[in-house]
Amino acid sequence: AKDAGRNRFSYFTPALQVAALNRMRLTNDLRGAVKAGQMELYFQPIVHLRTGRIHKAEALVRWRHPLRGMVSPLEFIPLAESSGLIHEIGEWVFQESARWIQRWRTDIHPEFQVSVNQSPLEFQREGGYEGWMRLLTDLGLPGQSIVIEITEGLLLDASNAVTKKLLQLRDVGIQVALDDFGTGYSSLSYLKKFDIDYLKIDRSFTRNLAPNSSDMALSDAIIVMAHKLGLRVIAEGVETPEQCDLLAQAGCDYGQGYLFAKPMPAAEFDAHLRGQPS
Ligand code: C2E
Ligand code: CA
Ligand code: CA
Ligand code: CA
């Protein structure tokens, strides 16, 4: 350590190389898992706060590494993006979701919706949603059975490609949710401009909700404004009954979080849905 300053590069480079090597290995493992159909799909309920009923869910991808166990999407989604695997993963998430939606529309609620996440890279990819719509049509499902969750950053530097994508979605009836709302450089003007259907209040707001707190005031204002613009509001990260009550009082439409349920394997979620009181 004494000559670490003098020889800074030889001190740090090995660590960087190890990190790069790990990323490479993990990316290779991910490629293998995707090809072998080893990704898993979890669902988390989105609860209608006034009635407590579940007619919506978010699809969340999972990867169980044979040696490392569950790898967080926060770790492998960036690898999937840099390697291009994200497109295959996204296709699989959509196909798998569509099959479950068909069951849940038949057995649980005729307007059951599933949201799928799209990273900016996926959303900005050339090409429309013809493939998706073909699959939905084959299953007898309308575009409205799918919600795509995108982040606000996409709208900020709304290139023609992004605008075009949003118009394509509107044409086929697929809905759009703005994820993690409030964490970026939120500008409200684009909410109406882009025909967004749902706004998801980020869990950093939900976490700090308390009567008369500034996050409460902000959430109140976001909900009022969203409703004026015709959007529905979903609060993320609802963990306590207090947070749930405050959100319901503020007129928030839906809640999602550990208070209701953690994300769970599709079959388990299916059983959860069938167990809800009718
Ligand atoms: P996200 O879209 O914001 O998803 C919500 C995350 O919050 C999920 O983490 C979920 O498990 C977690 N969560 C839900 N309720 C609570 C709660 O009450 N408390 C806390 N502390 N956390 C809660 P997850 O599943 O680890 O996913 C992380 C991120 O990975 C997602 O954030 C999303 O950006 C990305 N992701 C997940 N699945 C996909 C996918 O299929 N495609 C793409 N492109 N991204 C995905
Ligand atoms: Ca999301
Ligand atoms: Ca719409
Ligand atoms: Ca989110």
Short mmCIF file of N, CA and C in Angstrom, two decimals, residues 8-135:
data_model
loop_
_atom_site.label_atom_id
_atom_site.label_comp_id
_atom_site.label_asym_id
_atom_site.label_seq_id
_atom_site.Cartn_x
_atom_site.Cartn_y
_atom_site.Cartn_z
N ARG A 8 -0.13 3.69 -9.34
CA ARG A 8 -1.59 3.61 -9.25
C ARG A 8 -2.18 2.62 -10.27
N PHE A 9 -1.67 2.63 -11.48
CA PHE A 9 -2.34 1.83 -12.52
C PHE A 9 -2.20 0.34 -12.30
N SER A 10 -0.97 -0.09 -11.93
CA SER A 10 -0.82 -1.52 -11.72
C SER A 10 -1.64 -1.95 -10.51
N TYR A 11 -1.97 -0.99 -9.66
CA TYR A 11 -2.77 -1.29 -8.48
C TYR A 11 -4.23 -1.52 -8.85
N PHE A 12 -4.74 -0.71 -9.77
CA PHE A 12 -6.17 -0.77 -10.08
C PHE A 12 -6.52 -1.66 -11.27
N THR A 13 -5.60 -1.76 -12.22
CA THR A 13 -5.96 -2.46 -13.46
C THR A 13 -6.42 -3.91 -13.24
N PRO A 14 -5.72 -4.69 -12.41
CA PRO A 14 -6.17 -6.07 -12.23
C PRO A 14 -7.62 -6.15 -11.77
N ALA A 15 -8.01 -5.27 -10.85
CA ALA A 15 -9.39 -5.29 -10.35
C ALA A 15 -10.37 -5.01 -11.49
N LEU A 16 -10.02 -4.04 -12.33
CA LEU A 16 -10.89 -3.72 -13.46
C LEU A 16 -10.98 -4.91 -14.41
N GLN A 17 -9.83 -5.55 -14.62
CA GLN A 17 -9.83 -6.71 -15.51
C GLN A 17 -10.69 -7.83 -14.96
N VAL A 18 -10.61 -8.03 -13.66
CA VAL A 18 -11.43 -9.08 -13.05
C VAL A 18 -12.90 -8.76 -13.23
N ALA A 19 -13.26 -7.48 -13.03
CA ALA A 19 -14.66 -7.08 -13.18
C ALA A 19 -15.12 -7.30 -14.62
N ALA A 20 -14.27 -6.91 -15.58
CA ALA A 20 -14.62 -7.08 -16.99
C ALA A 20 -14.77 -8.56 -17.33
N LEU A 21 -13.89 -9.36 -16.79
CA LEU A 21 -13.93 -10.80 -17.05
C LEU A 21 -15.21 -11.40 -16.48
N ASN A 22 -15.57 -10.97 -15.27
CA ASN A 22 -16.80 -11.45 -14.65
C ASN A 22 -18.02 -11.10 -15.48
N ARG A 23 -18.01 -9.85 -15.97
CA ARG A 23 -19.13 -9.44 -16.82
C ARG A 23 -19.23 -10.31 -18.05
N MET A 24 -18.06 -10.61 -18.64
CA MET A 24 -18.03 -11.43 -19.85
C MET A 24 -18.56 -12.83 -19.57
N ARG A 25 -18.10 -13.40 -18.47
CA ARG A 25 -18.55 -14.74 -18.09
C ARG A 25 -20.06 -14.76 -17.86
N LEU A 26 -20.52 -13.76 -17.10
CA LEU A 26 -21.93 -13.71 -16.76
C LEU A 26 -22.78 -13.52 -18.02
N THR A 27 -22.26 -12.70 -18.96
CA THR A 27 -22.98 -12.49 -20.21
C THR A 27 -23.07 -13.80 -20.99
N ASN A 28 -21.98 -14.56 -21.01
CA ASN A 28 -22.00 -15.86 -21.69
C ASN A 28 -23.00 -16.81 -21.04
N ASP A 29 -23.00 -16.83 -19.71
CA ASP A 29 -23.96 -17.68 -19.00
C ASP A 29 -25.39 -17.26 -19.33
N LEU A 30 -25.58 -15.93 -19.39
CA LEU A 30 -26.92 -15.41 -19.69
C LEU A 30 -27.34 -15.86 -21.09
N ARG A 31 -26.42 -15.75 -22.04
CA ARG A 31 -26.72 -16.17 -23.41
C ARG A 31 -27.15 -17.64 -23.41
N GLY A 32 -26.40 -18.46 -22.68
CA GLY A 32 -26.73 -19.88 -22.60
C GLY A 32 -28.11 -20.10 -22.00
N ALA A 33 -28.41 -19.36 -20.94
CA ALA A 33 -29.70 -19.52 -20.26
C ALA A 33 -30.85 -19.10 -21.17
N VAL A 34 -30.66 -18.00 -21.90
CA VAL A 34 -31.72 -17.52 -22.80
C VAL A 34 -31.96 -18.57 -23.89
N LYS A 35 -30.86 -19.06 -24.48
CA LYS A 35 -30.99 -20.07 -25.56
C LYS A 35 -31.67 -21.33 -25.04
N ALA A 36 -31.33 -21.70 -23.81
CA ALA A 36 -31.85 -22.96 -23.26
C ALA A 36 -33.24 -22.78 -22.64
N GLY A 37 -33.80 -21.58 -22.75
CA GLY A 37 -35.14 -21.36 -22.21
C GLY A 37 -35.18 -21.44 -20.69
N GLN A 38 -34.12 -20.95 -20.05
CA GLN A 38 -34.05 -21.06 -18.59
C GLN A 38 -34.44 -19.79 -17.84
N MET A 39 -34.91 -18.79 -18.58
CA MET A 39 -35.36 -17.59 -17.86
C MET A 39 -36.72 -17.91 -17.22
N GLU A 40 -37.04 -17.22 -16.16
CA GLU A 40 -38.33 -17.45 -15.50
C GLU A 40 -39.11 -16.14 -15.49
N LEU A 41 -40.43 -16.28 -15.47
CA LEU A 41 -41.25 -15.07 -15.44
C LEU A 41 -42.05 -15.02 -14.15
N TYR A 42 -41.88 -13.93 -13.42
CA TYR A 42 -42.63 -13.70 -12.20
C TYR A 42 -43.69 -12.64 -12.47
N PHE A 43 -44.72 -12.64 -11.63
CA PHE A 43 -45.75 -11.60 -11.74
C PHE A 43 -45.99 -11.00 -10.37
N GLN A 44 -46.21 -9.69 -10.36
CA GLN A 44 -46.58 -9.02 -9.11
C GLN A 44 -47.94 -8.35 -9.32
N PRO A 45 -48.87 -8.58 -8.38
CA PRO A 45 -50.20 -7.98 -8.54
C PRO A 45 -50.18 -6.46 -8.48
N ILE A 46 -51.05 -5.85 -9.24
CA ILE A 46 -51.32 -4.41 -9.16
C ILE A 46 -52.76 -4.31 -8.66
N VAL A 47 -52.91 -3.76 -7.46
CA VAL A 47 -54.17 -3.86 -6.74
C VAL A 47 -54.99 -2.58 -6.90
N HIS A 48 -56.28 -2.75 -7.23
CA HIS A 48 -57.19 -1.61 -7.29
C HIS A 48 -57.50 -1.19 -5.86
N LEU A 49 -57.08 0.02 -5.47
CA LEU A 49 -57.10 0.38 -4.05
C LEU A 49 -58.51 0.46 -3.48
N ARG A 50 -59.47 0.91 -4.28
CA ARG A 50 -60.81 1.10 -3.73
C ARG A 50 -61.49 -0.25 -3.45
N THR A 51 -61.25 -1.23 -4.31
CA THR A 51 -61.95 -2.51 -4.17
C THR A 51 -61.04 -3.63 -3.67
N GLY A 52 -59.74 -3.41 -3.74
CA GLY A 52 -58.80 -4.45 -3.34
C GLY A 52 -58.64 -5.56 -4.37
N ARG A 53 -59.26 -5.38 -5.53
CA ARG A 53 -59.22 -6.46 -6.51
C ARG A 53 -58.01 -6.37 -7.44
N ILE A 54 -57.66 -7.54 -7.99
CA ILE A 54 -56.48 -7.65 -8.85
C ILE A 54 -56.89 -8.00 -10.27
N HIS A 55 -56.80 -7.00 -11.15
CA HIS A 55 -57.09 -7.22 -12.57
C HIS A 55 -55.89 -6.86 -13.43
N LYS A 56 -54.77 -6.61 -12.74
CA LYS A 56 -53.55 -6.23 -13.45
C LYS A 56 -52.35 -6.83 -12.73
N ALA A 57 -51.27 -6.99 -13.51
CA ALA A 57 -50.02 -7.47 -12.92
C ALA A 57 -48.85 -6.97 -13.74
N GLU A 58 -47.69 -6.90 -13.10
CA GLU A 58 -46.47 -6.56 -13.83
C GLU A 58 -45.65 -7.83 -14.00
N ALA A 59 -45.18 -8.05 -15.22
CA ALA A 59 -44.31 -9.19 -15.50
C ALA A 59 -42.87 -8.78 -15.21
N LEU A 60 -42.15 -9.61 -14.44
CA LEU A 60 -40.76 -9.31 -14.08
C LEU A 60 -39.91 -10.54 -14.35
N VAL A 61 -38.87 -10.36 -15.15
CA VAL A 61 -38.07 -11.50 -15.56
C VAL A 61 -37.10 -11.90 -14.46
N ARG A 62 -36.83 -13.21 -14.36
CA ARG A 62 -35.91 -13.75 -13.35
C ARG A 62 -34.91 -14.68 -13.99
N TRP A 63 -33.70 -14.66 -13.44
CA TRP A 63 -32.66 -15.59 -13.92
C TRP A 63 -32.02 -16.25 -12.71
N ARG A 64 -32.19 -17.58 -12.67
CA ARG A 64 -31.60 -18.36 -11.59
C ARG A 64 -30.31 -18.98 -12.12
N HIS A 65 -29.19 -18.42 -11.71
CA HIS A 65 -27.89 -18.91 -12.18
C HIS A 65 -27.56 -20.21 -11.46
N PRO A 66 -27.07 -21.23 -12.20
CA PRO A 66 -26.83 -22.54 -11.57
C PRO A 66 -25.90 -22.47 -10.36
N LEU A 67 -24.92 -21.54 -10.38
CA LEU A 67 -23.98 -21.46 -9.26
C LEU A 67 -24.27 -20.27 -8.35
N ARG A 68 -24.69 -19.17 -8.94
CA ARG A 68 -24.84 -17.94 -8.16
C ARG A 68 -26.23 -17.73 -7.60
N GLY A 69 -27.18 -18.60 -7.98
CA GLY A 69 -28.55 -18.41 -7.52
C GLY A 69 -29.21 -17.27 -8.29
N MET A 70 -30.26 -16.69 -7.71
CA MET A 70 -31.00 -15.62 -8.38
C MET A 70 -30.07 -14.42 -8.64
N VAL A 71 -30.01 -14.00 -9.87
CA VAL A 71 -29.27 -12.79 -10.21
C VAL A 71 -30.30 -11.68 -10.40
N SER A 72 -30.09 -10.54 -9.79
CA SER A 72 -31.07 -9.45 -9.90
C SER A 72 -31.12 -8.92 -11.33
N PRO A 73 -32.33 -8.58 -11.79
CA PRO A 73 -32.44 -7.94 -13.11
C PRO A 73 -31.62 -6.65 -13.17
N LEU A 74 -31.44 -6.02 -12.02
CA LEU A 74 -30.64 -4.79 -12.01
C LEU A 74 -29.22 -5.09 -12.45
N GLU A 75 -28.80 -6.36 -12.25
CA GLU A 75 -27.45 -6.75 -12.66
C GLU A 75 -27.44 -7.30 -14.09
N PHE A 76 -28.44 -8.16 -14.44
CA PHE A 76 -28.32 -8.81 -15.76
C PHE A 76 -28.99 -8.05 -16.89
N ILE A 77 -29.95 -7.17 -16.59
CA ILE A 77 -30.57 -6.40 -17.70
C ILE A 77 -29.52 -5.53 -18.41
N PRO A 78 -28.64 -4.84 -17.67
CA PRO A 78 -27.58 -4.08 -18.38
C PRO A 78 -26.70 -4.97 -19.26
N LEU A 79 -26.39 -6.19 -18.79
CA LEU A 79 -25.60 -7.11 -19.61
C LEU A 79 -26.39 -7.53 -20.84
N ALA A 80 -27.69 -7.75 -20.64
CA ALA A 80 -28.56 -8.13 -21.76
C ALA A 80 -28.61 -7.00 -22.79
N GLU A 81 -28.56 -5.77 -22.28
CA GLU A 81 -28.61 -4.63 -23.21
C GLU A 81 -27.31 -4.54 -24.00
N SER A 82 -26.18 -4.62 -23.31
CA SER A 82 -24.92 -4.42 -24.02
C SER A 82 -24.61 -5.57 -24.97
N SER A 83 -25.23 -6.73 -24.73
CA SER A 83 -24.96 -7.89 -25.60
C SER A 83 -26.03 -8.08 -26.66
N GLY A 84 -27.10 -7.30 -26.59
CA GLY A 84 -28.19 -7.45 -27.56
C GLY A 84 -29.19 -8.54 -27.17
N LEU A 85 -28.89 -9.29 -26.10
CA LEU A 85 -29.80 -10.36 -25.67
C LEU A 85 -31.15 -9.83 -25.20
N ILE A 86 -31.18 -8.55 -24.87
CA ILE A 86 -32.40 -7.94 -24.34
C ILE A 86 -33.58 -8.15 -25.29
N HIS A 87 -33.30 -8.17 -26.60
CA HIS A 87 -34.40 -8.30 -27.56
C HIS A 87 -35.03 -9.69 -27.48
N GLU A 88 -34.16 -10.71 -27.36
CA GLU A 88 -34.70 -12.07 -27.22
C GLU A 88 -35.46 -12.23 -25.91
N ILE A 89 -34.89 -11.65 -24.85
CA ILE A 89 -35.56 -11.73 -23.54
C ILE A 89 -36.92 -11.05 -23.61
N GLY A 90 -36.93 -9.86 -24.22
CA GLY A 90 -38.19 -9.10 -24.33
C GLY A 90 -39.25 -9.86 -25.10
N GLU A 91 -38.84 -10.51 -26.19
CA GLU A 91 -39.78 -11.30 -26.99
C GLU A 91 -40.37 -12.44 -26.15
N TRP A 92 -39.47 -13.09 -25.41
CA TRP A 92 -39.92 -14.22 -24.60
C TRP A 92 -40.88 -13.76 -23.49
N VAL A 93 -40.53 -12.64 -22.84
CA VAL A 93 -41.39 -12.10 -21.78
C VAL A 93 -42.78 -11.79 -22.35
N PHE A 94 -42.79 -11.23 -23.56
CA PHE A 94 -44.08 -10.90 -24.16
C PHE A 94 -44.89 -12.15 -24.47
N GLN A 95 -44.24 -13.14 -25.11
CA GLN A 95 -44.96 -14.36 -25.50
C GLN A 95 -45.52 -15.08 -24.27
N GLU A 96 -44.68 -15.20 -23.27
CA GLU A 96 -45.08 -15.87 -22.04
C GLU A 96 -46.24 -15.11 -21.37
N SER A 97 -46.12 -13.78 -21.32
CA SER A 97 -47.17 -12.96 -20.72
C SER A 97 -48.48 -13.16 -21.45
N ALA A 98 -48.41 -13.15 -22.79
CA ALA A 98 -49.63 -13.24 -23.60
C ALA A 98 -50.38 -14.53 -23.28
N ARG A 99 -49.63 -15.63 -23.14
CA ARG A 99 -50.30 -16.90 -22.84
C ARG A 99 -51.03 -16.86 -21.50
N TRP A 100 -50.38 -16.24 -20.51
CA TRP A 100 -51.04 -16.14 -19.20
C TRP A 100 -52.23 -15.20 -19.26
N ILE A 101 -52.09 -14.09 -19.98
CA ILE A 101 -53.21 -13.14 -20.08
C ILE A 101 -54.45 -13.84 -20.63
N GLN A 102 -54.24 -14.71 -21.62
CA GLN A 102 -55.39 -15.38 -22.22
C GLN A 102 -56.17 -16.16 -21.16
N ARG A 103 -55.45 -16.87 -20.31
CA ARG A 103 -56.13 -17.60 -19.23
C ARG A 103 -56.84 -16.66 -18.28
N TRP A 104 -56.10 -15.61 -17.88
CA TRP A 104 -56.66 -14.72 -16.85
C TRP A 104 -57.83 -13.90 -17.39
N ARG A 105 -57.83 -13.61 -18.69
CA ARG A 105 -58.99 -12.91 -19.28
C ARG A 105 -60.19 -13.84 -19.29
N THR A 106 -59.95 -15.12 -19.51
CA THR A 106 -61.05 -16.08 -19.55
C THR A 106 -61.55 -16.39 -18.14
N ASP A 107 -60.60 -16.61 -17.22
CA ASP A 107 -60.99 -17.16 -15.91
C ASP A 107 -61.11 -16.12 -14.79
N ILE A 108 -60.41 -15.01 -14.91
CA ILE A 108 -60.36 -14.07 -13.77
C ILE A 108 -61.15 -12.79 -14.06
N HIS A 109 -60.81 -12.12 -15.11
CA HIS A 109 -61.49 -10.86 -15.44
C HIS A 109 -61.31 -10.58 -16.93
N PRO A 110 -62.41 -10.20 -17.63
CA PRO A 110 -62.33 -10.04 -19.09
C PRO A 110 -61.39 -8.92 -19.53
N GLU A 111 -61.04 -8.01 -18.59
CA GLU A 111 -60.14 -6.92 -18.99
C GLU A 111 -58.78 -7.02 -18.31
N PHE A 112 -58.42 -8.22 -17.91
CA PHE A 112 -57.13 -8.41 -17.25
C PHE A 112 -55.99 -7.87 -18.13
N GLN A 113 -55.07 -7.14 -17.49
CA GLN A 113 -53.93 -6.55 -18.22
C GLN A 113 -52.62 -6.95 -17.56
N VAL A 114 -51.61 -7.16 -18.38
CA VAL A 114 -50.27 -7.38 -17.87
C VAL A 114 -49.34 -6.31 -18.41
N SER A 115 -48.53 -5.70 -17.54
CA SER A 115 -47.52 -4.76 -18.03
C SER A 115 -46.20 -5.46 -18.19
N VAL A 116 -45.52 -5.13 -19.27
CA VAL A 116 -44.16 -5.62 -19.50
C VAL A 116 -43.24 -4.41 -19.59
N ASN A 117 -42.02 -4.60 -19.10
CA ASN A 117 -41.04 -3.50 -19.13
C ASN A 117 -40.29 -3.51 -20.45
N GLN A 118 -40.04 -2.33 -20.96
CA GLN A 118 -39.14 -2.22 -22.11
C GLN A 118 -38.07 -1.21 -21.79
N SER A 119 -36.82 -1.65 -21.90
CA SER A 119 -35.73 -0.71 -21.70
C SER A 119 -35.66 0.19 -22.93
N PRO A 120 -35.07 1.38 -22.77
CA PRO A 120 -35.00 2.33 -23.89
C PRO A 120 -34.46 1.67 -25.17
N LEU A 121 -33.48 0.80 -25.02
CA LEU A 121 -32.89 0.14 -26.19
C LEU A 121 -33.93 -0.70 -26.94
N GLU A 122 -34.78 -1.40 -26.18
CA GLU A 122 -35.82 -2.21 -26.82
C GLU A 122 -36.85 -1.32 -27.49
N PHE A 123 -37.23 -0.28 -26.76
CA PHE A 123 -38.30 0.58 -27.26
C PHE A 123 -37.88 1.32 -28.53
N GLN A 124 -36.60 1.68 -28.59
CA GLN A 124 -36.14 2.48 -29.72
C GLN A 124 -35.77 1.64 -30.94
N ARG A 125 -35.88 0.32 -30.78
CA ARG A 125 -35.52 -0.56 -31.88
C ARG A 125 -36.45 -0.32 -33.08
N GLU A 126 -35.86 -0.37 -34.27
CA GLU A 126 -36.65 -0.21 -35.50
C GLU A 126 -37.71 -1.31 -35.59
N GLY A 127 -38.78 -1.01 -36.25
CA GLY A 127 -39.79 -2.04 -36.47
C GLY A 127 -40.98 -1.87 -35.55
N GLY A 128 -42.11 -2.28 -36.02
CA GLY A 128 -43.35 -2.05 -35.28
C GLY A 128 -43.73 -3.23 -34.41
N TYR A 129 -44.99 -3.30 -34.07
CA TYR A 129 -45.48 -4.33 -33.17
C TYR A 129 -46.31 -5.38 -33.91
N GLU A 130 -46.01 -5.55 -35.22
CA GLU A 130 -46.80 -6.49 -36.02
C GLU A 130 -46.73 -7.90 -35.43
N GLY A 131 -45.50 -8.32 -35.07
CA GLY A 131 -45.31 -9.67 -34.52
C GLY A 131 -46.13 -9.86 -33.25
N TRP A 132 -46.06 -8.89 -32.38
CA TRP A 132 -46.82 -8.96 -31.12
C TRP A 132 -48.32 -9.04 -31.40
N MET A 133 -48.78 -8.18 -32.33
CA MET A 133 -50.21 -8.14 -32.59
C MET A 133 -50.68 -9.45 -33.22
N ARG A 134 -49.81 -10.06 -34.05
CA ARG A 134 -50.17 -11.34 -34.65
C ARG A 134 -50.37 -12.38 -33.56
N LEU A 135 -49.45 -12.40 -32.61
CA LEU A 135 -49.57 -13.38 -31.52
C LEU A 135 -50.84 -13.12 -30.69
#
